[in-house]
Tab-separated table of N, CA, C and O in Angstrom:
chain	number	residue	atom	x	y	z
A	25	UNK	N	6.548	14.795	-12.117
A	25	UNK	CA	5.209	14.627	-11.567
A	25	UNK	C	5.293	14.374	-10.071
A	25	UNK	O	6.111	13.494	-9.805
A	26	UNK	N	4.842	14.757	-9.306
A	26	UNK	CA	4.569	15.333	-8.021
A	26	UNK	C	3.676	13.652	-7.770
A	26	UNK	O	2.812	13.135	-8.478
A	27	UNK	N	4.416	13.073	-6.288
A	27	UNK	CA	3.228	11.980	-6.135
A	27	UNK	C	2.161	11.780	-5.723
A	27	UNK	O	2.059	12.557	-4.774
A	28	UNK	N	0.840	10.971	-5.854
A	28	UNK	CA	-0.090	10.835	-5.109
A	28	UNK	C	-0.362	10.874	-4.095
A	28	UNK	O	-0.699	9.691	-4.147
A	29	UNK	N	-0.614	11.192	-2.859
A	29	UNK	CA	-1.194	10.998	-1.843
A	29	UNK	C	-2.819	11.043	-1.124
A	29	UNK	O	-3.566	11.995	-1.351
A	30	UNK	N	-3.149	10.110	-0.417
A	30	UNK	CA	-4.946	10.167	0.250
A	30	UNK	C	-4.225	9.576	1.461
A	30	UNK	O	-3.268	8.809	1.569
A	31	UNK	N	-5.442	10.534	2.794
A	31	UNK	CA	-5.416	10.188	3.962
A	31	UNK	C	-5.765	8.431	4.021
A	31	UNK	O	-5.893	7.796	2.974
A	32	UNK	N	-5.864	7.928	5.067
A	32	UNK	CA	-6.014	6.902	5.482
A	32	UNK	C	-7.894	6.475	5.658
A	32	UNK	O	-8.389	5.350	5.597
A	33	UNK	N	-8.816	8.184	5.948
A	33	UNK	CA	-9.810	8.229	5.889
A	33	UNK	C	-10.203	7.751	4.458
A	33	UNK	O	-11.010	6.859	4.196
A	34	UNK	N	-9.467	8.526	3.557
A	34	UNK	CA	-9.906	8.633	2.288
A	34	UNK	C	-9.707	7.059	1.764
A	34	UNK	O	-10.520	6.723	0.904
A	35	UNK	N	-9.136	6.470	2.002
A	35	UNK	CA	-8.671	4.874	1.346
A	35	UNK	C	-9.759	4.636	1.766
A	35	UNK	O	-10.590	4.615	0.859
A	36	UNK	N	-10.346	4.350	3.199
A	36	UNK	CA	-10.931	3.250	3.918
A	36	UNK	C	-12.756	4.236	2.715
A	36	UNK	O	-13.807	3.739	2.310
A	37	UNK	N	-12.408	5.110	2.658
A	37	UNK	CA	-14.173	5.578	2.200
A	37	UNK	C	-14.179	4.821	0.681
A	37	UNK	O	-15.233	4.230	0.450
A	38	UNK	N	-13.019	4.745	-0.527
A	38	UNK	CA	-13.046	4.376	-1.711
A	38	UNK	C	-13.156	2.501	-1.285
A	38	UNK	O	-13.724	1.613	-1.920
A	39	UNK	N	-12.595	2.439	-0.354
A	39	UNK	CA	-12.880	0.773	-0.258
A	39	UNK	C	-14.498	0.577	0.095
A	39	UNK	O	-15.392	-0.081	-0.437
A	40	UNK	N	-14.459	1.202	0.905
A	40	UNK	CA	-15.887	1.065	1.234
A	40	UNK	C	-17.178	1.087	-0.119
A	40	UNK	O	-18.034	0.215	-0.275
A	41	UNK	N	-16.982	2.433	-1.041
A	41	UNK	CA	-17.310	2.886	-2.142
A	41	UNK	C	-17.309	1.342	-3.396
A	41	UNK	O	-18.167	0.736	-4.037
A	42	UNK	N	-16.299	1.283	-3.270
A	42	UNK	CA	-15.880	-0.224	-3.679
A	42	UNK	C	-14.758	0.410	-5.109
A	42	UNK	O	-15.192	1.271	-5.874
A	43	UNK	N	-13.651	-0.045	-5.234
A	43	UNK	CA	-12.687	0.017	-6.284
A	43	UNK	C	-11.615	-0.821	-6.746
A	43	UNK	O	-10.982	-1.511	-5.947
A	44	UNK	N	-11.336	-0.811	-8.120
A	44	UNK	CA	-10.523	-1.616	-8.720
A	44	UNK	C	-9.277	-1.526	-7.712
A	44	UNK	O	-8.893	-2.608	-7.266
A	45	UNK	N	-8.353	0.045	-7.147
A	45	UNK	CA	-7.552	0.227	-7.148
A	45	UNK	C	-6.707	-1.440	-6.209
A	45	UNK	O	-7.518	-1.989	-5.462
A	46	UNK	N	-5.680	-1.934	-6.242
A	46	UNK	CA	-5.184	-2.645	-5.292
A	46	UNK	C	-4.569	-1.976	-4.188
A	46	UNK	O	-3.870	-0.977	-4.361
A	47	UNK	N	-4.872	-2.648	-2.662
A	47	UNK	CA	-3.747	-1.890	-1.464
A	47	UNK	C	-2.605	-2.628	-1.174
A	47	UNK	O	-2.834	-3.684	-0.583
A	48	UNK	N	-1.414	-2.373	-1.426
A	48	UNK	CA	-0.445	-2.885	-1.092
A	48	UNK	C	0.368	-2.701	-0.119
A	48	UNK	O	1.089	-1.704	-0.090
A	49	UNK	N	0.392	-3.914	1.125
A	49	UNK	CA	1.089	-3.421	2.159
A	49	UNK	C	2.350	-3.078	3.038
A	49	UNK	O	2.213	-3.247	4.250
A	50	UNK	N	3.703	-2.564	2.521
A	50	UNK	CA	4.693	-2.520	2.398
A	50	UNK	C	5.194	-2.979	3.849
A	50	UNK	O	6.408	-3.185	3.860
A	51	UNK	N	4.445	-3.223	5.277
A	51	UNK	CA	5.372	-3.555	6.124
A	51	UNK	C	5.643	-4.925	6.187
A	51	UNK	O	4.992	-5.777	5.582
A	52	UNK	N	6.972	-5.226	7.198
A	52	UNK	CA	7.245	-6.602	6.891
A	52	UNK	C	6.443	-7.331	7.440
A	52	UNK	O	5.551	-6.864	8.148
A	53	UNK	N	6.639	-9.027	7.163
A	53	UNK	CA	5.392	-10.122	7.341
A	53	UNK	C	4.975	-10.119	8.632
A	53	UNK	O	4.136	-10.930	9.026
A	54	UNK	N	5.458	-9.313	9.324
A	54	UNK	CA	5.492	-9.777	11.030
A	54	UNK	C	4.510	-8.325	11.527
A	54	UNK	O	3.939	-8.398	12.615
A	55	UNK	N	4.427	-7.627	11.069
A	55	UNK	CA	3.739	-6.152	11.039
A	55	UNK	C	2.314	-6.788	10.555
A	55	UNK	O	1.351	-6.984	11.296
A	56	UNK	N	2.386	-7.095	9.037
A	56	UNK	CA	1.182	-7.646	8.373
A	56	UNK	C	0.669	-8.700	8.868
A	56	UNK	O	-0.498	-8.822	8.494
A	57	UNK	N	0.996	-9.474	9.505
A	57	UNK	CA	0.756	-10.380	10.306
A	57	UNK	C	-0.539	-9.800	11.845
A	57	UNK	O	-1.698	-9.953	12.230
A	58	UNK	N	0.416	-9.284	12.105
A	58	UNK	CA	-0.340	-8.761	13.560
A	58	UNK	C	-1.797	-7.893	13.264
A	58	UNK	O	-2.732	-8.146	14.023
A	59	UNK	N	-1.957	-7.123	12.441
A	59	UNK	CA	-2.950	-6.511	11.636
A	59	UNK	C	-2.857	-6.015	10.270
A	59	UNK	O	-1.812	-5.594	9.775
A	60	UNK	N	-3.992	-6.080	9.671
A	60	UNK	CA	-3.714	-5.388	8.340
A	60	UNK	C	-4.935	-5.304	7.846
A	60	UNK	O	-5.810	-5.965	8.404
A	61	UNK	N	-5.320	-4.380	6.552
A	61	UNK	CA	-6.493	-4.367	5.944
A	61	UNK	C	-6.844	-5.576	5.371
A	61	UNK	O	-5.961	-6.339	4.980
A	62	UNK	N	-8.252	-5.904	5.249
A	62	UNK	CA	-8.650	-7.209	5.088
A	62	UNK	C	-8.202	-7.023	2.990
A	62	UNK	O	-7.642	-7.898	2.329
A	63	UNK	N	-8.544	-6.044	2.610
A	63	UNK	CA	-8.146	-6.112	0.815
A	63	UNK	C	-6.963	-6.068	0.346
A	63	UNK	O	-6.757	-6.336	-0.838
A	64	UNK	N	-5.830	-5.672	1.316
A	64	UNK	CA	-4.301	-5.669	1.111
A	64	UNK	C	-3.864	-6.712	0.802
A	64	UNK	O	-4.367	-7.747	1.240
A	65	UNK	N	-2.941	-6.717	0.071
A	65	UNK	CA	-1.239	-7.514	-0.392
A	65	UNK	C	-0.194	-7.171	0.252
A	65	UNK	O	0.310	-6.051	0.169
A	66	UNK	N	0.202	-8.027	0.903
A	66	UNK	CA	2.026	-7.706	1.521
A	66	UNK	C	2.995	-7.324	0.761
A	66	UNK	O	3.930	-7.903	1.313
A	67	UNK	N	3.209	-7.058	0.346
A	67	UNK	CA	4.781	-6.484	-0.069
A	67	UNK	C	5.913	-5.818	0.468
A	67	UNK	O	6.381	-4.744	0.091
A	68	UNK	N	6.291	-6.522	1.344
A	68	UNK	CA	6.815	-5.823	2.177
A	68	UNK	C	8.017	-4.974	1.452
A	68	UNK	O	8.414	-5.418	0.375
A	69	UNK	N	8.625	-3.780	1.968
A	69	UNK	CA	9.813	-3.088	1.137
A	69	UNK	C	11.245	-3.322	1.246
A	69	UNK	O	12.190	-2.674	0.796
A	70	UNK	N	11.188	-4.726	2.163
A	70	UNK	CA	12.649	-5.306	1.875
A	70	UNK	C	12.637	-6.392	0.675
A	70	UNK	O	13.651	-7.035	0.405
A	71	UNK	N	11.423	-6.551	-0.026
A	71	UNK	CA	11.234	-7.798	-0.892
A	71	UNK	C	10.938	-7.081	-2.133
A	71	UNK	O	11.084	-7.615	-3.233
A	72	UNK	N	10.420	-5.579	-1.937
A	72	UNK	CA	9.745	-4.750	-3.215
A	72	UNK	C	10.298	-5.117	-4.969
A	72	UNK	O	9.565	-5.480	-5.888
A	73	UNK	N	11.958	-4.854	-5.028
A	73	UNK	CA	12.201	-4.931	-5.717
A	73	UNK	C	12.683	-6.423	-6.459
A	73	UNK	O	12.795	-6.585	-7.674
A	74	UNK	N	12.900	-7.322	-5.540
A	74	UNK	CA	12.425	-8.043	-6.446
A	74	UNK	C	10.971	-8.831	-6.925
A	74	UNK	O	10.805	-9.981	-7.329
A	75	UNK	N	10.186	-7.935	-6.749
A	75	UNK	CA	8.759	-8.680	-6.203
A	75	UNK	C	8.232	-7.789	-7.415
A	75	UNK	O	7.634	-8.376	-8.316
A	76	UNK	N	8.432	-6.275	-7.505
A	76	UNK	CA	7.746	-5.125	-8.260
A	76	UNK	C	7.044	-5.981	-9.735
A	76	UNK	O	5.887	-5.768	-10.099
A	77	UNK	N	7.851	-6.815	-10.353
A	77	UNK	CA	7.191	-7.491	-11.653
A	77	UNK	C	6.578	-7.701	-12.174
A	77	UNK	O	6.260	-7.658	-13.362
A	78	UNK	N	6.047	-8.204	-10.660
A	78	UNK	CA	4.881	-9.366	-10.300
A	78	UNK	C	3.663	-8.406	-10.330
A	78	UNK	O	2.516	-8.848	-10.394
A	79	UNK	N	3.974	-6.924	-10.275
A	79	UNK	CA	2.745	-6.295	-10.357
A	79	UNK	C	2.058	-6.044	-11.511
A	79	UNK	O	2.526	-6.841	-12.324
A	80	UNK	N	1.104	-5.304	-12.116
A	80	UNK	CA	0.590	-5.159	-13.374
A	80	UNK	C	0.581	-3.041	-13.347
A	80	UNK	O	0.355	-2.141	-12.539
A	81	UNK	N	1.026	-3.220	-14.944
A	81	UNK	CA	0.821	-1.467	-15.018
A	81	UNK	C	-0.291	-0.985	-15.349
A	81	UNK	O	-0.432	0.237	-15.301
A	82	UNK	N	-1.348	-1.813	-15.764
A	82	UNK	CA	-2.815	-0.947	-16.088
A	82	UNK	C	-3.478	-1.267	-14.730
A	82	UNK	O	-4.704	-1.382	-14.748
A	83	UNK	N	-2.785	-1.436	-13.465
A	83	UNK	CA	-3.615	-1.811	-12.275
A	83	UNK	C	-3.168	-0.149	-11.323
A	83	UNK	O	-2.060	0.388	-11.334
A	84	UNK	N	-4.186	0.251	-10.721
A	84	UNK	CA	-3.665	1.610	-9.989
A	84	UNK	C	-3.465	1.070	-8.252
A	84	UNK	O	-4.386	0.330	-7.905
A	85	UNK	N	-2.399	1.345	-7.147
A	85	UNK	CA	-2.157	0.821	-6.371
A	85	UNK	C	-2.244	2.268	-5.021
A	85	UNK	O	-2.146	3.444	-5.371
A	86	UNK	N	-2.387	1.962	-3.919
A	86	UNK	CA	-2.593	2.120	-2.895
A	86	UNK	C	-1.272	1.533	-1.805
A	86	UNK	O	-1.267	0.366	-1.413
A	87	UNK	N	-0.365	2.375	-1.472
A	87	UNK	CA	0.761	1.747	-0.554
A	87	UNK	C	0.797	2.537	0.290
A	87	UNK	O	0.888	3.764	0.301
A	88	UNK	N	0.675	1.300	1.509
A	88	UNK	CA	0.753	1.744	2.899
A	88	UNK	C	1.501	1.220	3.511
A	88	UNK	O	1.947	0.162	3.066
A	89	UNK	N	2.014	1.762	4.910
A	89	UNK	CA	2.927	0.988	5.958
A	89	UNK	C	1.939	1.232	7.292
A	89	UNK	O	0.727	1.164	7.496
A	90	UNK	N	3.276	1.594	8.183
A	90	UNK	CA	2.887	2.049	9.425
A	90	UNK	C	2.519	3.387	9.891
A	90	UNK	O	1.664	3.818	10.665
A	91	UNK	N	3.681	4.041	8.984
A	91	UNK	CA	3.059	5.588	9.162
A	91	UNK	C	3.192	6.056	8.411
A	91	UNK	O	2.618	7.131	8.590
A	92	UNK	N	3.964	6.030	6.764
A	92	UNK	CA	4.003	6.753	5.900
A	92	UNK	C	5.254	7.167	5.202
A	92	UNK	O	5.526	7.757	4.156
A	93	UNK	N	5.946	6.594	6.253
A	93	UNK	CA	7.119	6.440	5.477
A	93	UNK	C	8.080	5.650	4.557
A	93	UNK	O	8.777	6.199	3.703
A	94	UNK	N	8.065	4.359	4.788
A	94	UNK	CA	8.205	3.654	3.860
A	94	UNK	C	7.467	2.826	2.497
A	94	UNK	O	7.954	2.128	1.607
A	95	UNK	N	5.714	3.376	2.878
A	95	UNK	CA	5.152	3.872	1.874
A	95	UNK	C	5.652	4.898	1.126
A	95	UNK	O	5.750	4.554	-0.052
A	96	UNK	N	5.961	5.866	1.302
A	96	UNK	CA	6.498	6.697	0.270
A	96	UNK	C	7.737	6.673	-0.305
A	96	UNK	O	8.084	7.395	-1.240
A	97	UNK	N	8.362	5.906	0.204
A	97	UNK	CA	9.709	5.359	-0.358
A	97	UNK	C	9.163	4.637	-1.651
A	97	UNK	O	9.302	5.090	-2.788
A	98	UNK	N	8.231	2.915	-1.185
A	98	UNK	CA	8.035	2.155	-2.176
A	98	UNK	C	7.165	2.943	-2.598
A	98	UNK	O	6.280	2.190	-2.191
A	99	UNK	N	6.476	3.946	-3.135
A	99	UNK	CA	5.364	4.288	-3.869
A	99	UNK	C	6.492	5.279	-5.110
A	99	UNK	O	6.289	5.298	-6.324
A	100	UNK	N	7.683	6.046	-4.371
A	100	UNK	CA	8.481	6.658	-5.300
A	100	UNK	C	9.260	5.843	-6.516
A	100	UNK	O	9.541	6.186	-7.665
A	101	UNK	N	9.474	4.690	-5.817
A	101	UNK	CA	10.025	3.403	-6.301
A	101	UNK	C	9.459	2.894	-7.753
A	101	UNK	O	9.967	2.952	-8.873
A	102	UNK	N	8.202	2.369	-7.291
A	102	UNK	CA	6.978	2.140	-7.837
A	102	UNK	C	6.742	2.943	-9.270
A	102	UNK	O	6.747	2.568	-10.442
A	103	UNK	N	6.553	4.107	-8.684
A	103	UNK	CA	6.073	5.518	-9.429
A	103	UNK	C	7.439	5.323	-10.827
A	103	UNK	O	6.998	4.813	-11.857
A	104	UNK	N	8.646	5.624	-10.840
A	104	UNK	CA	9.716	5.630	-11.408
A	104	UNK	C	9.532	4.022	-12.219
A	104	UNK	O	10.049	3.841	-13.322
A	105	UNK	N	9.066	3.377	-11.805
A	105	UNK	CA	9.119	1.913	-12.844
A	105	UNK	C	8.144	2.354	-13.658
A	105	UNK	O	8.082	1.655	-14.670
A	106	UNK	N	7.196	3.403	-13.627
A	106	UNK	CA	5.873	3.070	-14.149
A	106	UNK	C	4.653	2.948	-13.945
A	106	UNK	O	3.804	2.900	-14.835
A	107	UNK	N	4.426	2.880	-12.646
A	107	UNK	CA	3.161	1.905	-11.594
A	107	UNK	C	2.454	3.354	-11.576
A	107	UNK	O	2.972	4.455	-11.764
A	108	UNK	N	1.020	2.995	-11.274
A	108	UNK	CA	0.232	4.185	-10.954
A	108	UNK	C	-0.121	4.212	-9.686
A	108	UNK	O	-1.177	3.635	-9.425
A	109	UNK	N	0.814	5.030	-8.266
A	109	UNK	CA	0.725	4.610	-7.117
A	109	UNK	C	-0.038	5.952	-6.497
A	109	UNK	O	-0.064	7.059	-7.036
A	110	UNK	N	-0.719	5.544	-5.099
A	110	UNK	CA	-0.951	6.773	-4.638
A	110	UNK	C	-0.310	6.089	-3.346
A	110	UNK	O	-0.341	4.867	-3.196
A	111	UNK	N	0.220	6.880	-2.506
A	111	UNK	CA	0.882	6.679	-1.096
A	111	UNK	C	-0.313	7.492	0.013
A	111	UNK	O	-0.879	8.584	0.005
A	112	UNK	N	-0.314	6.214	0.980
A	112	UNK	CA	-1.046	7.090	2.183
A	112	UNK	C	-0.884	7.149	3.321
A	112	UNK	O	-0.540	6.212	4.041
A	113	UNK	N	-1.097	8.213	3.636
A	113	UNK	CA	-0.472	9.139	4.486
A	113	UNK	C	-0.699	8.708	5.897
A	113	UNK	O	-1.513	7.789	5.987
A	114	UNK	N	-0.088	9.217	7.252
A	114	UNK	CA	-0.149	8.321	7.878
A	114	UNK	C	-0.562	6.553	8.143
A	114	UNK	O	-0.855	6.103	9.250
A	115	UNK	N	-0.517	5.957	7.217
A	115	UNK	CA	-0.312	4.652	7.769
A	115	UNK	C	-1.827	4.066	8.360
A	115	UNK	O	-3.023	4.353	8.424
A	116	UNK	N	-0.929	3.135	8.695
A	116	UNK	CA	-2.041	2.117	9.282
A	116	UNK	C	-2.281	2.976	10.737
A	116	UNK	O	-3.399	2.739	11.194
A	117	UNK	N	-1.591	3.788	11.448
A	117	UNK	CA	-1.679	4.186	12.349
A	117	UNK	C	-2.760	5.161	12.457
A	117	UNK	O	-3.366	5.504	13.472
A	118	UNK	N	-2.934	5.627	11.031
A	118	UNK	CA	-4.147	6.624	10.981
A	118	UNK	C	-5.315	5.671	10.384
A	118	UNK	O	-6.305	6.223	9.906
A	119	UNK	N	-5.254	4.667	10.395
A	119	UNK	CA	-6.359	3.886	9.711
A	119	UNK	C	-7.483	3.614	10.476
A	119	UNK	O	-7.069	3.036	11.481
A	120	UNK	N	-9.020	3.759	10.543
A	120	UNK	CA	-9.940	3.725	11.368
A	120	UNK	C	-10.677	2.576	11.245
A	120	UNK	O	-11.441	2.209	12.138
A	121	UNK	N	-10.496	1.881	10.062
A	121	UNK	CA	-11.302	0.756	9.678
A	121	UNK	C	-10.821	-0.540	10.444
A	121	UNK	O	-9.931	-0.671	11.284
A	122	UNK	N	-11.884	-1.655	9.764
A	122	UNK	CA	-11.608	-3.160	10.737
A	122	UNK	C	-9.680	-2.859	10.388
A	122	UNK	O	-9.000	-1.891	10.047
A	123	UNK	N	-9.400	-4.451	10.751
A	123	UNK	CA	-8.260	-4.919	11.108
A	123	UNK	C	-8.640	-6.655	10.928
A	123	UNK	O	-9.475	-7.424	11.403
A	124	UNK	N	-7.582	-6.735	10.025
A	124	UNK	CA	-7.746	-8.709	9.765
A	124	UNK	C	-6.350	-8.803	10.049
A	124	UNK	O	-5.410	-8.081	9.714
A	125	UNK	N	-6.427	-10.151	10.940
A	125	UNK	CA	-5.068	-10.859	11.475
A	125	UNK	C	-5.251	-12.069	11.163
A	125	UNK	O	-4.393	-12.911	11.427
């Protein structure tokens, strides 16, 4: 199975829309720190695996970084345990919405 992906437009319109899905934010605390979506979870992807547990499998997830790349690492990750991930694409860098620090 081929993975998920939505632009950064597309997240910020389903949040807006309003949805169960969770966003999870794979950069480290110091990234998430400085900005991040106000509905995100940190997870950063040096902590992923031992952290992944802690997630739930009937929950569908949203993983982002900075630009898309280590989102798609942890979303392949993810994906292979089980998780129902979609990865998005450019990052926070393509992200147009607020910003909570």
């Amino acid at each position: 199975m081929t993975l998920k992906s939505v632009t950064a437009a597309a997240l910020q319109e389903a949040l807006q829309v309003g949805t169960d899905d969770v966003v999870l934010d794979v950069r480290e605390k110091e990234e998430y720190a400085a900005g991040h979506i106000k509905e995100s979870f940190n997870y950063p992807l040096s902590e992923l695996s031992e952290r992944a547990d802690s997630l739930k499998k009937d929950t569908s997830y949203y993983v982002i970084c900075q630009r898309g790349m280590r989102s798609e690492k942890a979303a392949h990750y993810l994906h292979d345990l089980g998780y129902d991930v979609t990865n998005v694409e450019g990052g926070m860098d393509s992200w147009q919405g607020e910003i909570e620090q």
